[in-house]
Amino acid sequence: FSGYKNMIEGVVRDLREYLAKKHSSEVKFVICGGSNLELDIDEIEISEWDDVFKVNLRAMFIICREVSRSMKKMKYGRIVNVSSIAGRHRSISSGIHYVSSKAGVIGLTRQLAFELGRYGINVNAVCPSQTYTKMLSDTMTTQEQEKLASTIPLQRIAGIDEQAGPIMFLCSSIA
C-alpha cells in the first residue's frame, strides 16, 4: 500500500494519454481491484481498513471519474465495475473491510449510472461469487477452498474465464 498514491497518479496519467487517442466506440473500461485481509472486526487496524478501501473503492472512484470525463465529451462509453457477491450479501472468507468496500462499489456504480446515463454512458457492476484467483489461493488453504466449493450450487469455484463473458456483454453495443 505504500506506493498507492504514485500508482494512482500513474494510472490516471496513462488513462488520460490513452483516452486522448481513442474514438468513442472504443471507450470501454472494466475496473476491478481487490485487496482482502481475512480478519475479524476486532483484529482490523484503522490503517488496514483504510488500505482496503483505498484499493477497492477509492481507486475505482478516481478511475471512473477520469474515464467519465472523456466519455462525456464523446457521448458514449461503457464502464463495468467489478464488485463481489460479498458486497451484496456477506462473506465466509473475507473481512468486514472487504465486504464494506465492495458494497461501496455497488453504490458508486448505481450513482454513476444515474449521473452518466444522459451522456450515453452505460455503467454496470458485476458481483461475482468466489473466483479462483491468486488472491483466493493465497488466502485459503486447499481444505478451505473445498469447503467453500461445497457451499456453491455447482460445487466448484468459478474460473476467471467464466466471469469474462458477462463483462464482455456489458461492454458491447447491445447491452
PDB file of N, CA, C and O in Angstrom, residues 23 36 53 109 111 130 141:
ATOM      1  N   HIS A  23     -11.375   6.690 -30.175  1.00  0.00           N
ATOM      2  CA  HIS A  23     -12.665   7.100 -30.719  1.00  0.00           C
ATOM      3  C   HIS A  23     -13.748   6.599 -29.789  1.00  0.00           C
ATOM      4  O   HIS A  23     -13.555   5.655 -29.028  1.00  0.00           O
ATOM      5  N   ASN A  36      -7.793  -7.912   0.091  1.00  0.00           N
ATOM      6  CA  ASN A  36      -8.591  -8.627   1.072  1.00  0.00           C
ATOM      7  C   ASN A  36      -7.697  -9.121   2.195  1.00  0.00           C
ATOM      8  O   ASN A  36      -6.656  -9.701   1.951  1.00  0.00           O
ATOM      9  N   PHE A  53      -9.938   0.016   1.601  1.00  0.00           N
ATOM     10  CA  PHE A  53     -10.814   0.976   0.931  1.00  0.00           C
ATOM     11  C   PHE A  53     -10.080   1.759  -0.155  1.00  0.00           C
ATOM     12  O   PHE A  53     -10.673   2.083  -1.190  1.00  0.00           O
ATOM     13  N   THR A 109     -21.443   2.556  -8.359  1.00  0.00           N
ATOM     14  CA  THR A 109     -21.909   2.194  -9.700  1.00  0.00           C
ATOM     15  C   THR A 109     -23.335   2.673  -9.935  1.00  0.00           C
ATOM     16  O   THR A 109     -23.646   3.211 -11.005  1.00  0.00           O
ATOM     17  N   GLN A 111     -24.906   5.189  -8.575  1.00  0.00           N
ATOM     18  CA  GLN A 111     -24.929   6.642  -8.723  1.00  0.00           C
ATOM     19  C   GLN A 111     -24.305   7.078 -10.038  1.00  0.00           C
ATOM     20  O   GLN A 111     -24.811   7.984 -10.707  1.00  0.00           O
ATOM     21  N   GLN A 130     -17.136 -16.236  -5.387  1.00  0.00           N
ATOM     22  CA  GLN A 130     -15.725 -16.550  -5.283  1.00  0.00           C
ATOM     23  C   GLN A 130     -15.222 -17.061  -6.635  1.00  0.00           C
ATOM     24  O   GLN A 130     -15.853 -17.901  -7.271  1.00  0.00           O
ATOM     25  N   THR A 141      -6.554 -22.141   2.329  1.00  0.00           N
ATOM     26  CA  THR A 141      -5.914 -23.443   2.161  1.00  0.00           C
ATOM     27  C   THR A 141      -6.757 -24.291   1.203  1.00  0.00           C
ATOM     28  O   THR A 141      -7.915 -23.960   0.914  1.00  0.00           O
TER      29      THR A 141
END
